[in-house]
């Protein structure tokens, strides 16, 4: 009960005060996400620093869960390398869909486990992660080739 209240608080806070909101220019990757079930729309722009996500922003509109999830996602993956971001996306998907999935080490993102009780809202919460993957894929073409000697 108290845990649920805590999760609710985190989500409401991020919805009211979204972090990294806006548009990043110039950027290396951009992707739009749309969840027609709820009407959530968001655009992610990101800049790569080699394999890392140097900076990223999101903009759009939608329900509290979609916006809060995107806000927390940007905080969680900024400065991280690509493999870490992809791994985090996989863990969040498990957290949203599997009972008993571990939220250890996920920090505030653990609040998303509360969404599991509302299956209709899982797509709201996962939208930003799918969009991030698409933006990363797009940035691959723009990222400089790293040569290993
Ligand atoms: Zn939604």
JSON list of C-alpha atoms and ligand atoms in Angstrom, two decimals:
[
{"chain": "A", "resi": 1, "resn": "UNK", "atom": "CA", "xyz": [0.00, 0.00, 0.00]},
{"chain": "A", "resi": 2, "resn": "UNK", "atom": "CA", "xyz": [2.67, 2.49, 1.06]},
{"chain": "A", "resi": 3, "resn": "UNK", "atom": "CA", "xyz": [4.89, 1.24, -1.72]},
{"chain": "A", "resi": 4, "resn": "UNK", "atom": "CA", "xyz": [2.14, 1.91, -4.23]},
{"chain": "A", "resi": 5, "resn": "UNK", "atom": "CA", "xyz": [1.75, 5.42, -2.86]},
{"chain": "A", "resi": 6, "resn": "UNK", "atom": "CA", "xyz": [5.47, 5.98, -3.24]},
{"chain": "A", "resi": 7, "resn": "UNK", "atom": "CA", "xyz": [5.39, 4.82, -6.84]},
{"chain": "A", "resi": 8, "resn": "UNK", "atom": "CA", "xyz": [2.46, 7.05, -7.52]},
{"chain": "A", "resi": 9, "resn": "UNK", "atom": "CA", "xyz": [4.31, 10.00, -6.07]},
{"chain": "A", "resi": 10, "resn": "UNK", "atom": "CA", "xyz": [7.37, 9.41, -8.26]},
{"chain": "A", "resi": 11, "resn": "UNK", "atom": "CA", "xyz": [5.23, 9.14, -11.40]},
{"chain": "A", "resi": 12, "resn": "UNK", "atom": "CA", "xyz": [3.21, 12.24, -10.59]},
{"chain": "A", "resi": 13, "resn": "UNK", "atom": "CA", "xyz": [6.36, 14.22, -9.84]},
{"chain": "A", "resi": 14, "resn": "UNK", "atom": "CA", "xyz": [7.99, 13.29, -13.16]},
{"chain": "A", "resi": 15, "resn": "UNK", "atom": "CA", "xyz": [4.79, 14.02, -15.03]},
{"chain": "A", "resi": 16, "resn": "UNK", "atom": "CA", "xyz": [4.51, 17.44, -13.44]},
{"chain": "A", "resi": 17, "resn": "UNK", "atom": "CA", "xyz": [8.21, 18.28, -13.74]},
{"chain": "A", "resi": 18, "resn": "UNK", "atom": "CA", "xyz": [9.52, 16.30, -16.71]},
{"chain": "A", "resi": 19, "resn": "UNK", "atom": "CA", "xyz": [13.32, 16.05, -16.86]},
{"chain": "A", "resi": 20, "resn": "UNK", "atom": "CA", "xyz": [15.18, 16.60, -20.13]},
{"chain": "A", "resi": 21, "resn": "UNK", "atom": "CA", "xyz": [12.03, 17.87, -21.82]},
{"chain": "A", "resi": 22, "resn": "UNK", "atom": "CA", "xyz": [12.41, 19.57, -25.18]},
{"chain": "A", "resi": 23, "resn": "UNK", "atom": "CA", "xyz": [14.39, 19.11, -28.32]},
{"chain": "A", "resi": 24, "resn": "UNK", "atom": "CA", "xyz": [18.10, 18.59, -28.77]},
{"chain": "A", "resi": 25, "resn": "UNK", "atom": "CA", "xyz": [19.72, 20.34, -31.71]},
{"chain": "A", "resi": 26, "resn": "UNK", "atom": "CA", "xyz": [21.93, 19.37, -33.30]},
{"chain": "A", "resi": 27, "resn": "UNK", "atom": "CA", "xyz": [21.29, 15.69, -32.77]},
{"chain": "A", "resi": 28, "resn": "UNK", "atom": "CA", "xyz": [22.46, 12.39, -34.27]},
{"chain": "A", "resi": 29, "resn": "UNK", "atom": "CA", "xyz": [19.29, 10.40, -33.83]},
{"chain": "A", "resi": 30, "resn": "UNK", "atom": "CA", "xyz": [15.59, 11.16, -33.71]},
{"chain": "A", "resi": 31, "resn": "UNK", "atom": "CA", "xyz": [12.53, 8.96, -33.47]},
{"chain": "A", "resi": 32, "resn": "UNK", "atom": "CA", "xyz": [8.84, 9.42, -32.94]},
{"chain": "A", "resi": 33, "resn": "UNK", "atom": "CA", "xyz": [6.70, 7.09, -30.90]},
{"chain": "A", "resi": 34, "resn": "UNK", "atom": "CA", "xyz": [2.94, 6.78, -30.88]},
{"chain": "A", "resi": 35, "resn": "UNK", "atom": "CA", "xyz": [0.68, 4.68, -28.71]},
{"chain": "A", "resi": 36, "resn": "UNK", "atom": "CA", "xyz": [-2.71, 4.75, -30.46]},
{"chain": "A", "resi": 37, "resn": "UNK", "atom": "CA", "xyz": [-4.39, 2.89, -27.58]},
{"chain": "A", "resi": 38, "resn": "UNK", "atom": "CA", "xyz": [-3.98, 5.90, -25.33]},
{"chain": "A", "resi": 39, "resn": "UNK", "atom": "CA", "xyz": [-2.97, 8.70, -27.69]},
{"chain": "A", "resi": 40, "resn": "UNK", "atom": "CA", "xyz": [0.52, 9.15, -26.25]},
{"chain": "A", "resi": 41, "resn": "UNK", "atom": "CA", "xyz": [3.00, 10.74, -28.63]},
{"chain": "A", "resi": 42, "resn": "UNK", "atom": "CA", "xyz": [6.62, 11.53, -28.08]},
{"chain": "A", "resi": 43, "resn": "UNK", "atom": "CA", "xyz": [9.74, 12.45, -29.98]},
{"chain": "A", "resi": 44, "resn": "UNK", "atom": "CA", "xyz": [13.22, 11.63, -28.73]},
{"chain": "A", "resi": 45, "resn": "UNK", "atom": "CA", "xyz": [16.32, 13.41, -29.96]},
{"chain": "A", "resi": 46, "resn": "UNK", "atom": "CA", "xyz": [19.75, 12.27, -28.87]},
{"chain": "A", "resi": 47, "resn": "UNK", "atom": "CA", "xyz": [23.39, 13.00, -29.40]},
{"chain": "A", "resi": 48, "resn": "UNK", "atom": "CA", "xyz": [26.03, 10.29, -29.36]},
{"chain": "A", "resi": 49, "resn": "UNK", "atom": "CA", "xyz": [29.50, 10.50, -27.93]},
{"chain": "A", "resi": 50, "resn": "UNK", "atom": "CA", "xyz": [31.02, 7.44, -29.49]},
{"chain": "A", "resi": 51, "resn": "UNK", "atom": "CA", "xyz": [29.13, 4.52, -28.00]},
{"chain": "A", "resi": 52, "resn": "UNK", "atom": "CA", "xyz": [27.58, 6.64, -25.27]},
{"chain": "A", "resi": 53, "resn": "UNK", "atom": "CA", "xyz": [24.38, 8.63, -25.23]},
{"chain": "A", "resi": 54, "resn": "UNK", "atom": "CA", "xyz": [25.95, 12.03, -24.67]},
{"chain": "A", "resi": 55, "resn": "UNK", "atom": "CA", "xyz": [22.65, 13.83, -24.24]},
{"chain": "A", "resi": 56, "resn": "UNK", "atom": "CA", "xyz": [18.99, 13.32, -25.04]},
{"chain": "A", "resi": 57, "resn": "UNK", "atom": "CA", "xyz": [15.64, 15.03, -24.77]},
{"chain": "A", "resi": 58, "resn": "UNK", "atom": "CA", "xyz": [12.03, 14.08, -25.24]},
{"chain": "A", "resi": 59, "resn": "UNK", "atom": "CA", "xyz": [8.98, 16.08, -26.12]},
{"chain": "A", "resi": 60, "resn": "UNK", "atom": "CA", "xyz": [5.38, 15.20, -26.72]},
{"chain": "A", "resi": 61, "resn": "UNK", "atom": "CA", "xyz": [2.15, 14.75, -24.88]},
{"chain": "A", "resi": 62, "resn": "UNK", "atom": "CA", "xyz": [0.24, 11.92, -23.37]},
{"chain": "A", "resi": 63, "resn": "UNK", "atom": "CA", "xyz": [-0.90, 10.43, -20.11]},
{"chain": "A", "resi": 64, "resn": "UNK", "atom": "CA", "xyz": [1.00, 10.81, -16.85]},
{"chain": "A", "resi": 65, "resn": "UNK", "atom": "CA", "xyz": [2.53, 7.34, -17.12]},
{"chain": "A", "resi": 66, "resn": "UNK", "atom": "CA", "xyz": [3.91, 7.86, -20.63]},
{"chain": "A", "resi": 67, "resn": "UNK", "atom": "CA", "xyz": [5.41, 11.25, -19.75]},
{"chain": "A", "resi": 68, "resn": "UNK", "atom": "CA", "xyz": [6.80, 10.16, -16.39]},
{"chain": "A", "resi": 69, "resn": "UNK", "atom": "CA", "xyz": [8.28, 7.02, -17.93]},
{"chain": "A", "resi": 70, "resn": "UNK", "atom": "CA", "xyz": [10.00, 9.08, -20.66]},
{"chain": "A", "resi": 71, "resn": "UNK", "atom": "CA", "xyz": [11.30, 11.55, -18.08]},
{"chain": "A", "resi": 72, "resn": "UNK", "atom": "CA", "xyz": [12.78, 8.79, -15.92]},
{"chain": "A", "resi": 73, "resn": "UNK", "atom": "CA", "xyz": [14.15, 7.01, -18.98]},
{"chain": "A", "resi": 74, "resn": "UNK", "atom": "CA", "xyz": [16.12, 10.10, -20.08]},
{"chain": "A", "resi": 75, "resn": "UNK", "atom": "CA", "xyz": [17.64, 10.43, -16.61]},
{"chain": "A", "resi": 76, "resn": "UNK", "atom": "CA", "xyz": [18.53, 6.76, -16.50]},
{"chain": "A", "resi": 77, "resn": "UNK", "atom": "CA", "xyz": [20.26, 6.45, -19.88]},
{"chain": "A", "resi": 78, "resn": "UNK", "atom": "CA", "xyz": [22.01, 9.81, -20.22]},
{"chain": "A", "resi": 79, "resn": "UNK", "atom": "CA", "xyz": [25.76, 9.20, -20.34]},
{"chain": "A", "resi": 80, "resn": "UNK", "atom": "CA", "xyz": [25.29, 5.44, -20.56]},
{"chain": "A", "resi": 81, "resn": "UNK", "atom": "CA", "xyz": [26.69, 3.32, -23.33]},
{"chain": "A", "resi": 82, "resn": "UNK", "atom": "CA", "xyz": [24.46, 1.65, -25.80]},
{"chain": "A", "resi": 83, "resn": "UNK", "atom": "CA", "xyz": [24.62, -1.85, -24.35]},
{"chain": "A", "resi": 84, "resn": "UNK", "atom": "CA", "xyz": [23.63, -0.55, -20.92]},
{"chain": "A", "resi": 85, "resn": "UNK", "atom": "CA", "xyz": [20.67, 1.37, -22.36]},
{"chain": "A", "resi": 86, "resn": "UNK", "atom": "CA", "xyz": [19.49, -1.68, -24.31]},
{"chain": "A", "resi": 87, "resn": "UNK", "atom": "CA", "xyz": [19.84, -3.89, -21.24]},
{"chain": "A", "resi": 88, "resn": "UNK", "atom": "CA", "xyz": [17.85, -1.40, -19.20]},
{"chain": "A", "resi": 89, "resn": "UNK", "atom": "CA", "xyz": [15.08, -1.40, -21.81]},
{"chain": "A", "resi": 90, "resn": "UNK", "atom": "CA", "xyz": [14.90, -5.20, -21.57]},
{"chain": "A", "resi": 91, "resn": "UNK", "atom": "CA", "xyz": [14.74, -5.08, -17.77]},
{"chain": "A", "resi": 92, "resn": "UNK", "atom": "CA", "xyz": [12.00, -2.45, -17.81]},
{"chain": "A", "resi": 93, "resn": "UNK", "atom": "CA", "xyz": [9.95, -4.56, -20.19]},
{"chain": "A", "resi": 94, "resn": "UNK", "atom": "CA", "xyz": [10.24, -7.48, -17.77]},
{"chain": "A", "resi": 95, "resn": "UNK", "atom": "CA", "xyz": [9.35, -5.23, -14.85]},
{"chain": "A", "resi": 96, "resn": "UNK", "atom": "CA", "xyz": [6.21, -4.08, -16.66]},
{"chain": "A", "resi": 97, "resn": "UNK", "atom": "CA", "xyz": [5.03, -7.49, -17.73]},
{"chain": "A", "resi": 98, "resn": "UNK", "atom": "CA", "xyz": [6.36, -10.19, -15.40]},
{"chain": "A", "resi": 99, "resn": "UNK", "atom": "CA", "xyz": [5.25, -10.75, -11.84]},
{"chain": "A", "resi": 100, "resn": "UNK", "atom": "CA", "xyz": [8.21, -10.99, -9.55]},
{"chain": "A", "resi": 101, "resn": "UNK", "atom": "CA", "xyz": [10.67, -9.32, -11.94]},
{"chain": "A", "resi": 102, "resn": "UNK", "atom": "CA", "xyz": [13.51, -7.79, -9.96]},
{"chain": "A", "resi": 103, "resn": "UNK", "atom": "CA", "xyz": [13.69, -4.02, -9.65]},
{"chain": "A", "resi": 104, "resn": "UNK", "atom": "CA", "xyz": [17.04, -4.18, -7.90]},
{"chain": "A", "resi": 105, "resn": "UNK", "atom": "CA", "xyz": [19.39, -1.42, -8.95]},
{"chain": "A", "resi": 106, "resn": "UNK", "atom": "CA", "xyz": [16.77, 0.30, -11.06]},
{"chain": "A", "resi": 107, "resn": "UNK", "atom": "CA", "xyz": [16.39, 3.26, -8.72]},
{"chain": "A", "resi": 108, "resn": "UNK", "atom": "CA", "xyz": [13.37, 5.41, -9.46]},
{"chain": "A", "resi": 109, "resn": "UNK", "atom": "CA", "xyz": [12.53, 3.30, -12.49]},
{"chain": "A", "resi": 110, "resn": "UNK", "atom": "CA", "xyz": [11.28, 0.72, -9.99]},
{"chain": "A", "resi": 111, "resn": "UNK", "atom": "CA", "xyz": [8.17, 2.91, -9.75]},
{"chain": "A", "resi": 112, "resn": "UNK", "atom": "CA", "xyz": [7.17, 1.51, -13.13]},
{"chain": "A", "resi": 113, "resn": "UNK", "atom": "CA", "xyz": [6.51, -1.87, -11.53]},
{"chain": "A", "resi": 114, "resn": "UNK", "atom": "CA", "xyz": [3.31, -0.30, -10.21]},
{"chain": "A", "resi": 115, "resn": "UNK", "atom": "CA", "xyz": [2.08, -0.13, -13.81]},
{"chain": "A", "resi": 116, "resn": "UNK", "atom": "CA", "xyz": [1.95, -3.94, -13.93]},
{"chain": "A", "resi": 117, "resn": "UNK", "atom": "CA", "xyz": [-1.36, -3.77, -12.10]},
{"chain": "A", "resi": 118, "resn": "UNK", "atom": "CA", "xyz": [-2.81, -1.88, -15.07]},
{"chain": "A", "resi": 119, "resn": "UNK", "atom": "CA", "xyz": [-2.11, -3.98, -18.19]},
{"chain": "A", "resi": 120, "resn": "UNK", "atom": "CA", "xyz": [-3.75, -1.40, -20.45]},
{"chain": "A", "resi": 121, "resn": "UNK", "atom": "CA", "xyz": [-1.05, 1.05, -19.38]},
{"chain": "A", "resi": 122, "resn": "UNK", "atom": "CA", "xyz": [1.98, -1.11, -20.14]},
{"chain": "A", "resi": 123, "resn": "UNK", "atom": "CA", "xyz": [2.26, 0.35, -23.65]},
{"chain": "A", "resi": 124, "resn": "UNK", "atom": "CA", "xyz": [2.17, 3.85, -22.17]},
{"chain": "A", "resi": 125, "resn": "UNK", "atom": "CA", "xyz": [5.18, 3.05, -20.02]},
{"chain": "A", "resi": 126, "resn": "UNK", "atom": "CA", "xyz": [7.14, 1.13, -22.66]},
{"chain": "A", "resi": 127, "resn": "UNK", "atom": "CA", "xyz": [6.61, 3.62, -25.50]},
{"chain": "A", "resi": 128, "resn": "UNK", "atom": "CA", "xyz": [9.65, 5.75, -24.64]},
{"chain": "A", "resi": 129, "resn": "UNK", "atom": "CA", "xyz": [11.92, 2.71, -24.50]},
{"chain": "A", "resi": 130, "resn": "UNK", "atom": "CA", "xyz": [10.87, 1.53, -27.96]},
{"chain": "A", "resi": 131, "resn": "UNK", "atom": "CA", "xyz": [11.33, 5.08, -29.22]},
{"chain": "A", "resi": 132, "resn": "UNK", "atom": "CA", "xyz": [14.78, 5.26, -27.65]},
{"chain": "A", "resi": 133, "resn": "UNK", "atom": "CA", "xyz": [15.82, 2.08, -29.45]},
{"chain": "A", "resi": 134, "resn": "UNK", "atom": "CA", "xyz": [14.59, 3.55, -32.74]},
{"chain": "A", "resi": 135, "resn": "UNK", "atom": "CA", "xyz": [16.49, 6.81, -32.12]},
{"chain": "A", "resi": 136, "resn": "UNK", "atom": "CA", "xyz": [19.65, 4.83, -31.30]},
{"chain": "A", "resi": 137, "resn": "UNK", "atom": "CA", "xyz": [19.28, 2.80, -34.47]},
{"chain": "A", "resi": 138, "resn": "UNK", "atom": "CA", "xyz": [18.95, 5.98, -36.47]},
{"chain": "A", "resi": 139, "resn": "UNK", "atom": "CA", "xyz": [22.00, 7.49, -34.79]},
{"chain": "A", "resi": 140, "resn": "UNK", "atom": "CA", "xyz": [24.11, 4.48, -35.76]},
{"chain": "A", "resi": 141, "resn": "UNK", "atom": "CA", "xyz": [24.27, 5.82, -39.27]},
{"chain": "A", "resi": 142, "resn": "UNK", "atom": "CA", "xyz": [25.40, 9.22, -38.02]},
{"chain": "A", "resi": 143, "resn": "UNK", "atom": "CA", "xyz": [27.82, 8.04, -35.35]},
{"chain": "A", "resi": 144, "resn": "UNK", "atom": "CA", "xyz": [31.46, 8.15, -36.27]},
{"chain": "A", "resi": 145, "resn": "UNK", "atom": "CA", "xyz": [33.06, 4.82, -36.96]},
{"chain": "A", "resi": 146, "resn": "UNK", "atom": "CA", "xyz": [35.24, 3.67, -34.13]},
{"chain": "A", "resi": 147, "resn": "UNK", "atom": "CA", "xyz": [38.33, 1.92, -35.33]},
{"chain": "A", "resi": 148, "resn": "UNK", "atom": "CA", "xyz": [40.16, -0.52, -33.15]},
{"chain": "A", "resi": 149, "resn": "UNK", "atom": "CA", "xyz": [43.81, -1.13, -33.78]},
{"chain": "B", "resi": 1, "resn": "LIG", "atom": "ZN1", "xyz": [-0.87, 6.56, -22.04]}
]
